[in-house]
Amino acid sequence: MTDATPEGGQRRLRAGVIGLGWAGQQHVAAYAADPTVDLVALSAMEEHLLDRFGEEHDVPGRYQDWKQMIAEAELDVVSIATPTFLHRPMAVHALEAGLHVIAEKPMAETGEAAADMVSAARAAGRVLDVSFNHRRRGNVTALKSVVDSGVLGKLYYAKTGWVRRQGIPGLGTWFTKAASAGGGAMMDIGIHMLDMTLHLMGEPEVTAVSASTHAEFGPLGRGGSGFGVSQVEEGVPFEVEDLATAFLRLDGGGTMLLESSWAQWIPHDLCYVTLYGADGGAHIEWGGDAARPQITVWTEVAGMPAELQPAVGEDGHHAAAVADFLQKVRSGDTAAHDGSLALRRAQVIDACYASAEAGGEVAVAR
């Protein structure tokens, strides 16, 4: 361990990253830019990525074996940015080795696997976090300030979604296999909107869901991230959904509509959240009309209908998620940061898939 200390007298943290795809690269950049952190190790199967990012950020430890990295690199914190089915074994191993862990979303392929991660964090007395980077967007932060100000009053309903015209990731790879991904569009991008909207609403519990799923594009090799028909590996079926919708019941009587799609016949990709309160409503979106305000609030001022457009700050993205994780680690309050909130998200997604299979409403596991 290094004895160097940043301003404030706290020891610099030694960080490593497992997985060097796009998300892993964001974690690498965040650690490299943080003056309180030494990025000392990277792990990936792709030797050229290890060389590229190791050289770019002067990282001494470069491992193709992630277990070897954990054993040898003397880390304090580690980011896991690998296929979903690897999150549980990697996180549990790292936590048991005494490391604090941040994993990419989704937390795990099932709620049961996510619960194993939480149990490991509690047993080890270490922080377990999940990177929901989109809640760090400037418009989301601005809307949270609006909600917290009380101008909307009691929130009782929300509509939210992330829909794509053509954007199935890795068609024919682990992304579209049930065992490795755990699910399709709902698991991949719907969970972002679920997290964001529950965060904005003040974390009400989801008590029950009624959901449906569809797979109309992927099984035909259509809807991939490029144009036209993607090349699907022969003999590998499309095992997940490319569109999912859900009606969620919240404690206190509130409700939410959630939709997510990787591919459907719509004009363009779109993300949105609309909140309905007793004293006002609010809407944010991106990916649609660029001329539309990033956030709009409808309410009443001095008895007159009013439309407000609050100021929107800069987006935080992965750098903010990593910074929040490091702050949790430095707080020393591991009991408050054991991954429980992300586990609840995983349990809601489990309930969505169970509802779709059963064809009716199901309760969310507690």
CSV table of C-alpha atoms in Angstrom, one decimal:
chain,number,residue,atom,x,y,z
A,1,MET,CA,0.0,0.0,0.0
A,2,THR,CA,1.2,3.5,-0.7
A,3,ASP,CA,1.8,6.0,2.1
A,4,ALA,CA,1.0,9.0,-0.1
A,5,THR,CA,-1.9,11.1,1.1
A,6,PRO,CA,-4.0,13.6,-0.8
A,7,GLU,CA,-5.2,16.9,0.7
A,8,GLY,CA,-7.1,16.2,3.9
A,9,GLY,CA,-4.8,13.5,5.1
A,10,GLN,CA,-6.6,10.5,3.8
A,11,ARG,CA,-4.5,7.6,2.3
A,12,ARG,CA,-4.7,7.3,-1.4
A,13,LEU,CA,-6.8,4.4,-2.5
A,14,ARG,CA,-5.4,1.7,-4.8
A,15,ALA,CA,-7.9,0.9,-7.6
A,16,GLY,CA,-8.3,-1.9,-10.2
A,17,VAL,CA,-10.8,-2.4,-13.1
A,18,ILE,CA,-12.0,-5.8,-14.4
A,19,GLY,CA,-13.3,-5.6,-17.9
A,20,LEU,CA,-12.2,-3.1,-20.6
A,21,GLY,CA,-15.2,-2.7,-22.8
A,22,TRP,CA,-16.9,0.7,-23.1
A,23,ALA,CA,-18.2,0.8,-19.5
A,24,GLY,CA,-14.8,-0.4,-18.1
A,25,GLN,CA,-13.0,2.3,-20.0
A,26,GLN,CA,-15.2,4.9,-18.3
A,27,HIS,CA,-14.2,3.5,-14.9
A,28,VAL,CA,-10.5,3.6,-15.9
A,29,ALA,CA,-10.8,7.2,-16.9
A,30,ALA,CA,-12.6,8.2,-13.7
A,31,TYR,CA,-9.9,6.6,-11.5
A,32,ALA,CA,-7.1,8.0,-13.6
A,33,ALA,CA,-8.5,11.5,-13.2
A,34,ASP,CA,-9.0,11.3,-9.4
A,35,PRO,CA,-6.1,12.8,-7.4
A,36,THR,CA,-7.1,10.7,-4.4
A,37,VAL,CA,-6.6,7.4,-6.3
A,38,ASP,CA,-3.8,5.3,-7.7
A,39,LEU,CA,-5.0,3.2,-10.6
A,40,VAL,CA,-2.6,0.2,-10.2
A,41,ALA,CA,-4.2,-2.7,-12.0
A,42,LEU,CA,-6.3,-3.7,-15.0
A,43,SER,CA,-7.7,-7.1,-16.0
A,44,ALA,CA,-9.2,-8.2,-19.3
A,45,MET,CA,-9.1,-11.1,-21.7
A,46,GLU,CA,-8.1,-8.9,-24.5
A,47,GLU,CA,-4.3,-8.3,-24.4
A,48,HIS,CA,-4.4,-5.4,-26.8
A,49,LEU,CA,-6.8,-3.5,-24.5
A,50,LEU,CA,-4.6,-4.2,-21.5
A,51,ASP,CA,-1.6,-2.8,-23.5
A,52,ARG,CA,-3.6,0.2,-24.8
A,53,PHE,CA,-5.1,1.4,-21.5
A,54,GLY,CA,-2.2,0.3,-19.4
A,55,GLU,CA,0.2,2.5,-21.5
A,56,GLU,CA,-2.3,5.4,-21.8
A,57,HIS,CA,-2.7,5.6,-18.0
A,58,ASP,CA,0.7,4.2,-16.9
A,59,VAL,CA,-0.9,1.3,-15.0
A,60,PRO,CA,1.8,-1.1,-13.8
A,61,GLY,CA,-0.4,-4.2,-13.1
A,62,ARG,CA,-2.0,-5.9,-16.2
A,63,TYR,CA,-3.7,-9.2,-15.8
A,64,GLN,CA,-5.6,-11.6,-18.0
A,65,ASP,CA,-6.5,-13.5,-14.9
A,66,TRP,CA,-8.8,-11.4,-12.6
A,67,LYS,CA,-8.3,-13.7,-9.6
A,68,GLN,CA,-4.5,-13.2,-10.0
A,69,MET,CA,-5.0,-9.4,-10.0
A,70,ILE,CA,-7.1,-9.5,-6.8
A,71,ALA,CA,-4.5,-11.8,-5.1
A,72,GLU,CA,-1.4,-9.7,-6.1
A,73,ALA,CA,-2.3,-6.1,-6.7
A,74,GLU,CA,-3.0,-5.0,-3.1
A,75,LEU,CA,-6.1,-3.2,-4.1
A,76,ASP,CA,-8.6,-1.2,-1.9
A,77,VAL,CA,-11.3,-0.9,-4.5
A,78,VAL,CA,-12.3,-2.6,-7.7
A,79,SER,CA,-14.7,-1.9,-10.6
A,80,ILE,CA,-16.4,-4.9,-12.3
A,81,ALA,CA,-17.5,-4.1,-15.9
A,82,THR,CA,-17.9,-7.6,-17.4
A,83,PRO,CA,-20.9,-9.6,-18.8
A,84,THR,CA,-23.7,-9.7,-16.2
A,85,PHE,CA,-23.4,-13.4,-15.3
A,86,LEU,CA,-19.8,-12.7,-14.0
A,87,HIS,CA,-20.7,-10.0,-11.6
A,88,ARG,CA,-21.7,-12.3,-8.7
A,89,PRO,CA,-18.7,-14.6,-8.7
A,90,MET,CA,-16.3,-11.7,-9.2
A,91,ALA,CA,-17.9,-9.4,-6.6
A,92,VAL,CA,-18.2,-12.1,-4.0
A,93,HIS,CA,-14.5,-13.1,-4.5
A,94,ALA,CA,-13.3,-9.5,-4.3
A,95,LEU,CA,-15.4,-8.7,-1.2
A,96,GLU,CA,-14.2,-11.9,0.6
A,97,ALA,CA,-10.6,-10.7,-0.2
A,98,GLY,CA,-11.4,-7.4,1.6
A,99,LEU,CA,-12.0,-5.1,-1.4
A,100,HIS,CA,-14.7,-2.6,-1.8
A,101,VAL,CA,-16.6,-3.2,-5.1
A,102,ILE,CA,-18.6,-1.2,-7.6
A,103,ALA,CA,-20.2,-3.3,-10.4
A,104,GLU,CA,-21.8,-2.1,-13.6
A,105,LYS,CA,-25.6,-2.5,-13.9
A,106,PRO,CA,-27.5,-4.7,-14.0
A,107,MET,CA,-26.3,-5.9,-10.6
A,108,ALA,CA,-26.7,-9.6,-11.5
A,109,GLU,CA,-28.6,-11.9,-13.8
A,110,THR,CA,-31.2,-12.7,-11.1
A,111,GLY,CA,-32.3,-11.3,-7.7
A,112,GLU,CA,-30.9,-14.4,-6.1
A,113,ALA,CA,-27.4,-13.8,-7.5
A,114,ALA,CA,-27.7,-10.1,-6.4
A,115,ALA,CA,-28.7,-11.2,-2.9
A,116,ASP,CA,-25.5,-13.3,-2.7
A,117,MET,CA,-23.5,-10.2,-3.5
A,118,VAL,CA,-25.2,-8.2,-0.7
A,119,SER,CA,-24.6,-11.1,1.8
A,120,ALA,CA,-20.9,-11.1,0.9
A,121,ALA,CA,-20.6,-7.3,1.4
A,122,ARG,CA,-22.3,-7.5,4.8
A,123,ALA,CA,-20.1,-10.4,5.9
A,124,ALA,CA,-16.9,-8.7,4.8
A,125,GLY,CA,-17.9,-5.2,6.1
A,126,ARG,CA,-17.2,-3.7,2.7
A,127,VAL,CA,-19.0,-1.3,0.4
A,128,LEU,CA,-20.9,-2.8,-2.6
A,129,ASP,CA,-22.2,-0.3,-5.1
A,130,VAL,CA,-23.8,-0.5,-8.6
A,131,SER,CA,-23.1,2.1,-11.3
A,132,PHE,CA,-26.4,3.6,-12.3
A,133,ASN,CA,-24.7,6.4,-14.3
A,134,HIS,CA,-27.8,7.9,-15.9
A,135,ARG,CA,-29.2,9.2,-12.6
A,136,ARG,CA,-26.2,11.5,-12.6
A,137,ARG,CA,-27.5,13.3,-15.8
A,138,GLY,CA,-27.9,17.1,-15.4
A,139,ASN,CA,-31.6,17.0,-16.2
A,140,VAL,CA,-32.2,14.2,-13.7
A,141,THR,CA,-30.3,16.1,-11.0
A,142,ALA,CA,-32.4,19.2,-11.8
A,143,LEU,CA,-35.6,17.3,-11.6
A,144,LYS,CA,-34.6,15.7,-8.3
A,145,SER,CA,-34.2,19.3,-6.9
A,146,VAL,CA,-37.6,20.2,-8.2
A,147,VAL,CA,-39.2,17.2,-6.4
A,148,ASP,CA,-37.3,17.8,-3.2
A,149,SER,CA,-38.4,21.5,-3.2
A,150,GLY,CA,-42.0,20.2,-2.8
A,151,VAL,CA,-43.4,22.2,-5.8
A,152,LEU,CA,-45.0,19.0,-7.3
A,153,GLY,CA,-46.6,18.0,-4.0
A,154,LYS,CA,-47.3,14.3,-3.4
A,155,LEU,CA,-46.2,12.2,-6.3
A,156,TYR,CA,-48.8,9.5,-7.2
A,157,TYR,CA,-47.9,8.5,-10.8
A,158,ALA,CA,-45.0,8.3,-13.2
A,159,LYS,CA,-44.4,7.2,-16.8
A,160,THR,CA,-40.9,6.3,-17.9
A,161,GLY,CA,-39.1,4.5,-20.6
A,162,TRP,CA,-36.1,4.0,-22.8
A,163,VAL,CA,-37.1,2.9,-26.3
A,164,ARG,CA,-34.9,2.3,-29.4
A,165,ARG,CA,-35.7,2.1,-33.0
A,166,GLN,CA,-32.8,-0.3,-33.7
A,167,GLY,CA,-30.3,-1.0,-31.0
A,168,ILE,CA,-30.0,-4.6,-29.9
A,169,PRO,CA,-26.5,-4.8,-28.4
A,170,GLY,CA,-24.3,-7.7,-29.4
A,171,LEU,CA,-27.0,-9.6,-31.3
A,172,GLY,CA,-26.1,-13.2,-31.1
A,173,THR,CA,-23.6,-12.7,-28.2
A,174,TRP,CA,-24.0,-13.1,-24.4
A,175,PHE,CA,-26.3,-10.0,-24.4
A,176,THR,CA,-29.1,-12.1,-26.0
A,177,LYS,CA,-28.6,-15.3,-24.1
A,178,ALA,CA,-30.8,-15.8,-21.1
A,179,ALA,CA,-28.3,-17.5,-18.9
A,180,SER,CA,-25.6,-14.9,-19.3
A,181,ALA,CA,-27.7,-11.7,-19.6
A,182,GLY,CA,-30.6,-12.6,-17.4
A,183,GLY,CA,-33.0,-10.8,-19.7
A,184,GLY,CA,-33.2,-8.4,-22.6
A,185,ALA,CA,-34.3,-4.8,-23.0
A,186,MET,CA,-35.8,-4.6,-19.5
A,187,MET,CA,-32.7,-5.9,-17.9
A,188,ASP,CA,-30.3,-3.9,-20.0
A,189,ILE,CA,-31.9,-0.4,-20.3
A,190,GLY,CA,-35.3,-0.6,-18.6
A,191,ILE,CA,-33.5,-1.0,-15.3
A,192,HIS,CA,-31.8,2.4,-15.8
A,193,MET,CA,-35.3,4.1,-16.0
A,194,LEU,CA,-36.6,2.1,-13.1
A,195,ASP,CA,-33.7,3.2,-10.9
A,196,MET,CA,-33.9,6.8,-12.1
A,197,THR,CA,-37.7,7.1,-11.5
A,198,LEU,CA,-37.7,5.5,-8.1
A,199,HIS,CA,-34.8,7.7,-7.1
A,200,LEU,CA,-36.8,10.8,-8.3
A,201,MET,CA,-39.9,9.7,-6.5
A,202,GLY,CA,-38.1,9.3,-3.1
A,203,GLU,CA,-37.6,5.5,-3.2
A,204,PRO,CA,-41.1,4.1,-2.8
A,205,GLU,CA,-41.2,0.3,-2.5
A,206,VAL,CA,-42.5,-1.6,-5.5
A,207,THR,CA,-45.1,-4.0,-4.2
A,208,ALA,CA,-46.4,-5.7,-7.3
A,209,VAL,CA,-46.0,-5.7,-11.1
A,210,SER,CA,-47.9,-6.7,-14.2
A,211,ALA,CA,-45.6,-7.0,-17.2
A,212,SER,CA,-45.4,-8.4,-20.7
A,213,THR,CA,-42.5,-9.1,-23.1
A,214,HIS,CA,-42.1,-9.4,-26.8
A,215,ALA,CA,-39.4,-10.7,-29.2
A,216,GLU,CA,-40.3,-9.7,-32.7
A,217,PHE,CA,-37.0,-8.4,-34.1
A,218,GLY,CA,-34.1,-10.4,-32.5
A,219,PRO,CA,-35.3,-13.9,-33.5
A,220,LEU,CA,-35.2,-12.8,-37.1
A,221,GLY,CA,-31.7,-11.3,-36.8
A,222,ARG,CA,-33.1,-7.8,-37.1
A,223,GLY,CA,-32.8,-4.7,-34.9
A,224,GLY,CA,-29.1,-4.9,-34.3
A,225,SER,CA,-27.0,-1.8,-33.4
A,226,GLY,CA,-26.0,-1.4,-37.0
A,227,PHE,CA,-28.3,-1.1,-40.0
A,228,GLY,CA,-30.1,-4.0,-41.7
A,229,VAL,CA,-30.0,-7.6,-40.6
A,230,SER,CA,-27.3,-8.6,-38.1
A,231,GLN,CA,-25.2,-11.8,-38.4
A,232,VAL,CA,-26.5,-14.2,-35.8
A,233,GLU,CA,-24.2,-17.1,-34.7
A,234,GLU,CA,-25.6,-20.3,-36.2
A,235,GLY,CA,-27.4,-22.4,-33.7
A,236,VAL,CA,-27.6,-19.7,-31.0
A,237,PRO,CA,-31.2,-18.6,-30.4
A,238,PHE,CA,-32.4,-15.2,-29.4
A,239,GLU,CA,-33.5,-16.1,-25.9
A,240,VAL,CA,-34.6,-12.7,-24.4
A,241,GLU,CA,-37.1,-10.0,-25.1
A,242,ASP,CA,-36.5,-7.0,-27.4
A,243,LEU,CA,-39.5,-5.1,-25.9
A,244,ALA,CA,-41.0,-5.1,-22.4
A,245,THR,CA,-43.7,-3.1,-20.6
A,246,ALA,CA,-44.7,-3.1,-17.0
A,247,PHE,CA,-47.3,-1.6,-14.6
A,248,LEU,CA,-45.9,-1.2,-11.1
A,249,ARG,CA,-47.8,-0.7,-7.9
A,250,LEU,CA,-46.0,1.4,-5.3
A,251,ASP,CA,-46.5,1.5,-1.5
A,252,GLY,CA,-48.6,4.4,-0.5
A,253,GLY,CA,-50.9,3.9,-3.5
A,254,GLY,CA,-48.7,5.3,-6.3
A,255,THR,CA,-48.2,3.6,-9.7
A,256,MET,CA,-45.7,3.7,-12.5
A,257,LEU,CA,-45.7,2.7,-16.2
A,258,LEU,CA,-42.3,1.4,-17.4
A,259,GLU,CA,-41.4,0.5,-21.0
A,260,SER,CA,-38.1,-0.5,-22.6
A,261,SER,CA,-37.2,-1.7,-26.1
A,262,TRP,CA,-34.1,-2.5,-28.1
A,263,ALA,CA,-36.0,-2.4,-31.4
A,264,GLN,CA,-39.5,-1.2,-32.5
A,265,TRP,CA,-41.0,0.9,-35.3
A,266,ILE,CA,-40.7,4.4,-33.8
A,267,PRO,CA,-39.3,7.6,-35.3
A,268,HIS,CA,-36.2,7.7,-33.1
A,269,ASP,CA,-34.6,6.6,-29.9
A,270,LEU,CA,-36.1,8.2,-26.8
A,271,CYS,CA,-35.6,8.3,-23.0
A,272,TYR,CA,-38.1,10.0,-20.8
A,273,VAL,CA,-39.5,10.5,-17.3
A,274,THR,CA,-42.8,12.2,-16.5
A,275,LEU,CA,-43.9,12.7,-12.9
A,276,TYR,CA,-47.4,13.6,-11.8
A,277,GLY,CA,-47.9,15.2,-8.4
A,278,ALA,CA,-50.9,16.7,-6.6
A,279,ASP,CA,-49.5,20.2,-7.1
A,280,GLY,CA,-47.6,19.9,-10.4
A,281,GLY,CA,-46.1,17.7,-13.1
A,282,ALA,CA,-42.7,17.5,-14.7
A,283,HIS,CA,-41.1,16.0,-17.7
A,284,ILE,CA,-37.5,15.3,-18.9
A,285,GLU,CA,-36.4,13.5,-22.1
A,286,TRP,CA,-33.4,13.1,-24.3
A,287,GLY,CA,-33.0,11.5,-27.7
A,288,GLY,CA,-36.1,13.2,-29.1
A,289,ASP,CA,-36.7,16.8,-30.1
A,290,ALA,CA,-33.4,18.6,-29.6
A,291,ALA,CA,-35.2,21.9,-29.4
A,292,ARG,CA,-37.4,20.8,-26.6
A,293,PRO,CA,-36.4,22.1,-23.1
A,294,GLN,CA,-34.4,19.5,-21.1
A,295,ILE,CA,-36.9,19.9,-18.2
A,296,THR,CA,-40.4,21.3,-18.0
A,297,VAL,CA,-42.5,21.8,-14.9
A,298,TRP,CA,-46.2,22.5,-15.0
A,299,THR,CA,-47.7,24.0,-11.8
A,300,GLU,CA,-49.6,27.0,-10.4
A,301,VAL,CA,-48.2,30.2,-9.2
A,302,ALA,CA,-50.4,32.8,-7.3
A,303,GLY,CA,-53.4,31.0,-8.6
A,304,MET,CA,-52.3,31.1,-12.2
A,305,PRO,CA,-51.2,28.1,-14.4
A,306,ALA,CA,-47.4,28.3,-14.9
A,307,GLU,CA,-44.8,26.5,-16.9
A,308,LEU,CA,-41.3,26.5,-15.5
A,309,GLN,CA,-38.0,25.5,-17.0
A,310,PRO,CA,-35.4,25.0,-14.3
A,311,ALA,CA,-31.7,25.4,-15.1
A,312,VAL,CA,-29.9,22.2,-15.9
A,313,GLY,CA,-26.3,21.5,-15.0
A,314,GLU,CA,-23.6,19.3,-16.5
A,315,ASP,CA,-24.0,15.6,-16.8
A,316,GLY,CA,-22.0,13.5,-14.4
A,317,HIS,CA,-22.2,10.0,-16.0
A,318,HIS,CA,-19.7,7.3,-14.9
A,319,ALA,CA,-17.2,9.7,-13.3
A,320,ALA,CA,-19.8,10.9,-10.9
A,321,ALA,CA,-20.9,7.3,-10.1
A,322,VAL,CA,-17.3,6.3,-9.4
A,323,ALA,CA,-16.8,9.5,-7.3
A,324,ASP,CA,-19.9,8.6,-5.2
A,325,PHE,CA,-18.6,5.1,-4.7
A,326,LEU,CA,-15.2,6.4,-3.4
A,327,GLN,CA,-17.0,8.8,-1.1
A,328,LYS,CA,-19.0,5.8,0.3
A,329,VAL,CA,-15.7,3.9,0.8
A,330,ARG,CA,-14.1,6.8,2.6
A,331,SER,CA,-17.2,7.4,4.8
A,332,GLY,CA,-16.5,4.1,6.6
A,333,ASP,CA,-20.2,3.4,6.8
A,334,THR,CA,-20.3,0.1,5.0
A,335,ALA,CA,-23.6,-1.0,6.6
A,336,ALA,CA,-25.4,1.9,4.7
A,337,HIS,CA,-23.8,1.0,1.4
A,338,ASP,CA,-24.1,-2.8,1.1
A,339,GLY,CA,-25.9,-3.0,-2.3
A,340,SER,CA,-29.4,-3.3,-0.8
A,341,LEU,CA,-31.0,-0.7,-3.0
A,342,ALA,CA,-29.6,-2.2,-6.2
A,343,LEU,CA,-30.8,-5.6,-4.9
A,344,ARG,CA,-34.4,-4.2,-4.7
A,345,ARG,CA,-34.1,-3.1,-8.4
A,346,ALA,CA,-33.0,-6.7,-9.3
A,347,GLN,CA,-36.0,-8.1,-7.4
A,348,VAL,CA,-38.4,-5.8,-9.3
A,349,ILE,CA,-36.9,-6.9,-12.6
A,350,ASP,CA,-37.3,-10.6,-11.5
A,351,ALA,CA,-40.9,-9.9,-10.8
A,352,CYS,CA,-41.4,-8.3,-14.2
A,353,TYR,CA,-40.2,-11.5,-15.9
A,354,ALA,CA,-42.2,-13.7,-13.6
A,355,SER,CA,-45.3,-11.7,-14.4
A,356,ALA,CA,-44.7,-11.9,-18.1
A,357,GLU,CA,-44.3,-15.6,-17.9
A,358,ALA,CA,-47.4,-16.1,-15.7
A,359,GLY,CA,-49.6,-13.7,-17.7
A,360,GLY,CA,-50.7,-11.8,-14.6
A,361,GLU,CA,-49.8,-9.6,-11.7
A,362,VAL,CA,-47.2,-10.9,-9.2
A,363,ALA,CA,-45.9,-9.6,-5.9
A,364,VAL,CA,-42.3,-8.4,-5.6
A,365,ALA,CA,-40.1,-10.5,-3.3
A,366,ARG,CA,-39.0,-9.0,0.0
